[in-house]
Amino acid sequence: MSDLDPRPTPTTCGGRDDVASGPVHELLAPRRVPLGESTVVRRLLPSLGRRMVGAWCFVDHYGPDDIADEPGMQVPPHPHIGLQTVSWLHAGEVLHRDSLGSLRTVRPKELGLMTAGRAIAHSEESPRAHGQILHGAQLWVALPGSDRHSDPSFEHHADLPVVTAPGVDATVILGELDGASSPGTTHTPIVGADLVLADGADIRLPVEPDFEYAALTMSGVTEVDGVRLEPGSMLYLGCGRRDLRLRADGESGLLLLGGEPFEEKLIMWWNFVGRTNEEIAEARRDWMSGDRFGTVHGYAGAPIPAPALPATPLKPRGRTR
Ligand code: MN
């Protein structure tokens, strides 16, 4: 996924200033963002009041869309630094290509995990022969300073652990939940889980009191810690819980995102996560001159040019709103 905004707004985030140390309920309003010709996504992170949840720094939710007569997702080659991307589907498929030569189709409940490290480029598209419905989420995880200059890599995990309890099946996308660990490589204490709740489910999910959490309803209607969440709604929950009450009215799907609050201050601009204005400007220059990021082969279309940098230099300022 790429930020296709021709004038992307820089986001500064990280640090503890904005972390709710206790339990809170903060409903995040999605922002509709066009993604290429035929897809509109709903951006939940970064949002006006909330930039990160643990190391999770970007959440787009899209669909369910009927793409039977449409090209579906078409995101041409674009670069990333300093982050991991997580492709997560509930319906349909996404064909991933990157500058390492990876070519993989990611399907529902499979993890496509790309670690950008110092530089990678990729494209994402609905294959020409694709299913009728496309529904999923695209997420970014910020890399800590110690790992952000690492070699880029792509992992595809089709067999993720599932934690089951009466009324719930939880697939562990990333990190650990209730003793089950995802095989996906992580660099900070984090969790991402996909929960299928049965009609009438009423459970208490064990969670880490030191993590901050947010929950996004993918389908159906859920009740998270007493708050009713319609599809596409995300609730920031803060820290300080040992368990989280989840209820479902009809079968529903919920993404749970959490992690240790991310201490380092960051600058996010376009598809880059960095620490200084110079670093972001250099990544932009390298992408435009064809250096560093390599080439994505096989995508039918030109790479995405980088937008102009804002006139004012970017500065990391913590989690100030
Ligand atoms: Mn991307």
CSV table of N, CA, C and O in Angstrom, one decimal, residues 11-73:
chain,number,residue,atom,x,y,z
A,11,THR,N,3.7,13.4,9.3
A,11,THR,CA,3.2,13.0,10.6
A,11,THR,C,4.4,12.8,11.5
A,11,THR,O,5.3,12.1,11.2
A,12,THR,N,4.4,13.5,12.7
A,12,THR,CA,5.4,13.2,13.6
A,12,THR,C,4.8,12.4,14.7
A,12,THR,O,3.6,12.6,15.1
A,13,CYS,N,5.5,11.4,15.2
A,13,CYS,CA,4.9,10.5,16.2
A,13,CYS,C,6.0,9.8,17.0
A,13,CYS,O,7.1,10.0,16.8
A,14,GLY,N,5.5,8.9,17.9
A,14,GLY,CA,6.5,8.2,18.8
A,14,GLY,C,6.6,9.0,20.1
A,14,GLY,O,6.2,10.1,20.2
A,15,GLY,N,7.3,8.3,21.1
A,15,GLY,CA,7.4,8.9,22.4
A,15,GLY,C,6.2,8.6,23.2
A,15,GLY,O,5.2,8.1,22.7
A,16,ARG,N,6.2,9.0,24.5
A,16,ARG,CA,5.2,8.5,25.4
A,16,ARG,C,4.1,9.6,25.7
A,16,ARG,O,3.1,9.3,26.4
A,17,ASP,N,4.3,10.8,25.2
A,17,ASP,CA,3.5,11.9,25.6
A,17,ASP,C,2.0,11.6,25.4
A,17,ASP,O,1.1,12.0,26.1
A,18,ASP,N,1.7,10.9,24.3
A,18,ASP,CA,0.3,10.7,23.9
A,18,ASP,C,-0.3,9.4,24.2
A,18,ASP,O,-1.4,9.0,23.9
A,19,VAL,N,0.5,8.5,25.0
A,19,VAL,CA,0.1,7.2,25.3
A,19,VAL,C,-0.8,7.3,26.5
A,19,VAL,O,-0.5,7.9,27.5
A,20,ALA,N,-2.0,6.7,26.4
A,20,ALA,CA,-2.9,6.6,27.6
A,20,ALA,C,-2.4,5.5,28.5
A,20,ALA,O,-2.4,4.4,28.1
A,21,SER,N,-1.9,5.9,29.7
A,21,SER,CA,-1.3,4.8,30.6
A,21,SER,C,-2.4,4.0,31.2
A,21,SER,O,-2.1,2.9,31.6
A,22,GLY,N,-3.6,4.4,31.2
A,22,GLY,CA,-4.7,3.6,31.7
A,22,GLY,C,-5.7,3.3,30.7
A,22,GLY,O,-5.5,3.7,29.5
A,23,PRO,N,-6.7,2.5,31.0
A,23,PRO,CA,-7.8,2.2,30.0
A,23,PRO,C,-8.6,3.4,29.6
A,23,PRO,O,-9.0,4.2,30.4
A,24,VAL,N,-8.7,3.6,28.3
A,24,VAL,CA,-9.6,4.7,27.7
A,24,VAL,C,-10.4,4.1,26.6
A,24,VAL,O,-10.2,3.0,26.2
A,25,HIS,N,-11.4,4.9,26.2
A,25,HIS,CA,-12.2,4.6,25.0
A,25,HIS,C,-12.1,5.8,24.0
A,25,HIS,O,-12.6,6.9,24.4
A,26,GLU,N,-11.4,5.6,22.9
A,26,GLU,CA,-11.2,6.8,22.0
A,26,GLU,C,-11.5,6.3,20.6
A,26,GLU,O,-10.8,5.5,20.0
A,27,LEU,N,-12.7,6.7,20.1
A,27,LEU,CA,-13.1,6.2,18.8
A,27,LEU,C,-12.4,7.0,17.7
A,27,LEU,O,-12.4,8.2,17.7
A,28,LEU,N,-11.8,6.3,16.8
A,28,LEU,CA,-11.0,6.9,15.7
A,28,LEU,C,-11.9,7.0,14.5
A,28,LEU,O,-12.4,6.0,14.0
A,29,ALA,N,-12.0,8.2,13.9
A,29,ALA,CA,-12.8,8.4,12.7
A,29,ALA,C,-12.0,8.1,11.5
A,29,ALA,O,-10.9,8.6,11.3
A,30,PRO,N,-12.5,7.2,10.6
A,30,PRO,CA,-11.8,6.9,9.4
A,30,PRO,C,-11.9,8.0,8.4
A,30,PRO,O,-12.8,8.8,8.4
A,31,ARG,N,-10.8,8.2,7.6
A,31,ARG,CA,-10.7,9.2,6.6
A,31,ARG,C,-10.7,8.5,5.3
A,31,ARG,O,-9.9,7.5,5.1
A,32,ARG,N,-11.6,8.8,4.3
A,32,ARG,CA,-11.6,8.1,3.0
A,32,ARG,C,-10.5,8.7,2.1
A,32,ARG,O,-10.4,9.9,1.9
A,33,VAL,N,-9.7,7.7,1.6
A,33,VAL,CA,-8.5,8.1,0.8
A,33,VAL,C,-8.6,7.3,-0.5
A,33,VAL,O,-8.6,6.1,-0.4
A,34,PRO,N,-8.6,8.0,-1.7
A,34,PRO,CA,-8.6,7.2,-2.9
A,34,PRO,C,-7.2,6.5,-3.1
A,34,PRO,O,-6.2,7.1,-2.8
A,35,LEU,N,-7.2,5.3,-3.5
A,35,LEU,CA,-6.0,4.6,-3.8
A,35,LEU,C,-6.0,4.1,-5.2
A,35,LEU,O,-6.6,3.1,-5.5
A,36,GLY,N,-5.3,4.8,-6.1
A,36,GLY,CA,-5.4,4.5,-7.5
A,36,GLY,C,-6.7,4.8,-8.1
A,36,GLY,O,-7.5,5.6,-7.6
A,37,GLU,N,-7.0,4.1,-9.2
A,37,GLU,CA,-8.1,4.5,-10.1
A,37,GLU,C,-9.4,4.0,-9.4
A,37,GLU,O,-10.4,4.7,-9.5
A,38,SER,N,-9.4,2.8,-8.8
A,38,SER,CA,-10.7,2.2,-8.5
A,38,SER,C,-10.9,1.8,-7.1
A,38,SER,O,-11.9,1.1,-6.7
A,39,THR,N,-10.0,2.1,-6.2
A,39,THR,CA,-10.1,1.7,-4.8
A,39,THR,C,-10.1,2.9,-3.9
A,39,THR,O,-9.4,3.8,-4.0
A,40,VAL,N,-11.1,2.9,-2.9
A,40,VAL,CA,-11.1,3.9,-1.8
A,40,VAL,C,-10.8,3.1,-0.5
A,40,VAL,O,-11.5,2.1,-0.3
A,41,VAL,N,-9.9,3.6,0.3
A,41,VAL,CA,-9.6,3.0,1.5
A,41,VAL,C,-10.0,3.9,2.7
A,41,VAL,O,-10.2,5.1,2.4
A,42,ARG,N,-10.2,3.3,3.8
A,42,ARG,CA,-10.5,4.2,5.0
A,42,ARG,C,-9.3,4.1,5.9
A,42,ARG,O,-8.9,3.1,6.4
A,43,ARG,N,-8.7,5.3,6.1
A,43,ARG,CA,-7.5,5.4,6.9
A,43,ARG,C,-7.8,5.7,8.3
A,43,ARG,O,-8.5,6.6,8.7
A,44,LEU,N,-7.4,4.8,9.2
A,44,LEU,CA,-7.6,4.9,10.6
A,44,LEU,C,-6.4,5.3,11.4
A,44,LEU,O,-6.6,5.9,12.5
A,45,LEU,N,-5.3,5.0,11.0
A,45,LEU,CA,-4.0,5.5,11.5
A,45,LEU,C,-3.1,6.0,10.4
A,45,LEU,O,-3.0,5.2,9.4
A,46,PRO,N,-2.4,7.0,10.5
A,46,PRO,CA,-2.5,8.0,11.5
A,46,PRO,C,-3.8,8.8,11.3
A,46,PRO,O,-4.2,9.0,10.2
A,47,SER,N,-4.4,9.2,12.5
A,47,SER,CA,-5.6,10.0,12.4
A,47,SER,C,-5.3,11.3,13.2
A,47,SER,O,-4.3,11.4,13.7
A,48,LEU,N,-6.3,12.1,13.2
A,48,LEU,CA,-6.1,13.5,13.8
A,48,LEU,C,-5.6,13.4,15.2
A,48,LEU,O,-4.6,14.0,15.6
A,49,GLY,N,-6.2,12.5,16.0
A,49,GLY,CA,-5.8,12.5,17.4
A,49,GLY,C,-4.9,11.3,17.8
A,49,GLY,O,-4.4,11.3,18.9
A,50,ARG,N,-4.6,10.4,16.9
A,50,ARG,CA,-3.9,9.2,17.3
A,50,ARG,C,-3.0,8.9,16.2
A,50,ARG,O,-3.4,8.7,15.0
A,51,ARG,N,-1.7,8.7,16.5
A,51,ARG,CA,-0.7,8.4,15.5
A,51,ARG,C,-0.2,7.0,15.5
A,51,ARG,O,0.2,6.5,14.4
A,52,MET,N,-0.1,6.4,16.7
A,52,MET,CA,0.5,5.1,16.8
A,52,MET,C,-0.3,4.3,17.8
A,52,MET,O,-0.9,4.8,18.8
A,53,VAL,N,-0.2,3.0,17.7
A,53,VAL,CA,-0.7,2.0,18.7
A,53,VAL,C,0.5,1.0,18.9
A,53,VAL,O,0.7,0.2,18.0
A,54,GLY,N,1.3,1.1,19.9
A,54,GLY,CA,2.5,0.4,19.9
A,54,GLY,C,3.4,0.8,18.7
A,54,GLY,O,3.4,2.0,18.4
A,55,ALA,N,4.0,-0.1,18.0
A,55,ALA,CA,4.7,0.2,16.8
A,55,ALA,C,3.8,0.3,15.6
A,55,ALA,O,4.3,0.6,14.5
A,56,TRP,N,2.5,0.0,15.7
A,56,TRP,CA,1.6,0.1,14.6
A,56,TRP,C,1.5,1.6,14.2
A,56,TRP,O,1.1,2.4,15.1
A,57,CYS,N,1.8,2.0,13.0
A,57,CYS,CA,1.8,3.4,12.7
A,57,CYS,C,0.9,3.8,11.5
A,57,CYS,O,0.8,4.9,11.1
A,58,PHE,N,0.3,2.8,10.9
A,58,PHE,CA,-0.5,3.0,9.7
A,58,PHE,C,-1.6,1.9,9.6
A,58,PHE,O,-1.2,0.7,9.7
A,59,VAL,N,-2.8,2.3,9.4
A,59,VAL,CA,-3.9,1.3,9.3
A,59,VAL,C,-4.9,1.7,8.2
A,59,VAL,O,-5.5,2.8,8.4
A,60,ASP,N,-4.9,1.0,7.1
A,60,ASP,CA,-6.0,1.3,6.1
A,60,ASP,C,-6.9,0.1,6.1
A,60,ASP,O,-6.4,-1.1,6.1
A,61,HIS,N,-8.2,0.3,6.0
A,61,HIS,CA,-9.2,-0.7,5.9
A,61,HIS,C,-9.9,-0.5,4.6
A,61,HIS,O,-10.3,0.6,4.3
A,62,TYR,N,-10.1,-1.6,3.8
A,62,TYR,CA,-10.7,-1.4,2.5
A,62,TYR,C,-11.7,-2.6,2.3
A,62,TYR,O,-11.5,-3.7,2.8
A,63,GLY,N,-12.8,-2.3,1.6
A,63,GLY,CA,-13.8,-3.2,1.3
A,63,GLY,C,-14.7,-3.5,2.5
A,63,GLY,O,-14.7,-2.8,3.5
A,64,PRO,N,-15.6,-4.5,2.3
A,64,PRO,CA,-15.7,-5.4,1.2
A,64,PRO,C,-16.2,-4.7,-0.1
A,64,PRO,O,-17.3,-4.0,0.0
A,65,ASP,N,-15.5,-4.8,-1.2
A,65,ASP,CA,-15.9,-4.2,-2.4
A,65,ASP,C,-16.1,-5.3,-3.5
A,65,ASP,O,-15.4,-6.2,-3.5
A,66,ASP,N,-17.2,-5.1,-4.3
A,66,ASP,CA,-17.4,-6.0,-5.4
A,66,ASP,C,-16.5,-5.5,-6.6
A,66,ASP,O,-16.8,-4.4,-7.1
A,67,ILE,N,-15.5,-6.3,-6.9
A,67,ILE,CA,-14.6,-5.9,-8.0
A,67,ILE,C,-14.7,-6.8,-9.2
A,67,ILE,O,-13.7,-6.9,-10.0
A,68,ALA,N,-15.8,-7.5,-9.3
A,68,ALA,CA,-16.0,-8.5,-10.4
A,68,ALA,C,-15.7,-7.8,-11.7
A,68,ALA,O,-15.0,-8.5,-12.6
A,69,ASP,N,-16.1,-6.6,-11.9
A,69,ASP,CA,-15.9,-6.0,-13.2
A,69,ASP,C,-14.9,-4.8,-13.1
A,69,ASP,O,-15.0,-3.9,-13.9
A,70,GLU,N,-14.1,-4.8,-12.1
A,70,GLU,CA,-13.1,-3.8,-11.9
A,70,GLU,C,-11.7,-4.4,-11.8
A,70,GLU,O,-11.6,-5.5,-11.6
A,71,PRO,N,-10.7,-3.5,-12.0
A,71,PRO,CA,-9.3,-4.0,-11.9
A,71,PRO,C,-9.0,-4.3,-10.4
A,71,PRO,O,-8.1,-5.1,-10.2
A,72,GLY,N,-9.8,-3.7,-9.5
A,72,GLY,CA,-9.5,-4.0,-8.1
A,72,GLY,C,-8.3,-3.1,-7.6
A,72,GLY,O,-8.1,-2.0,-8.1
A,73,MET,N,-7.5,-3.7,-6.7
A,73,MET,CA,-6.3,-2.9,-6.2
A,73,MET,C,-5.2,-2.8,-7.3
A,73,MET,O,-4.8,-3.8,-7.8
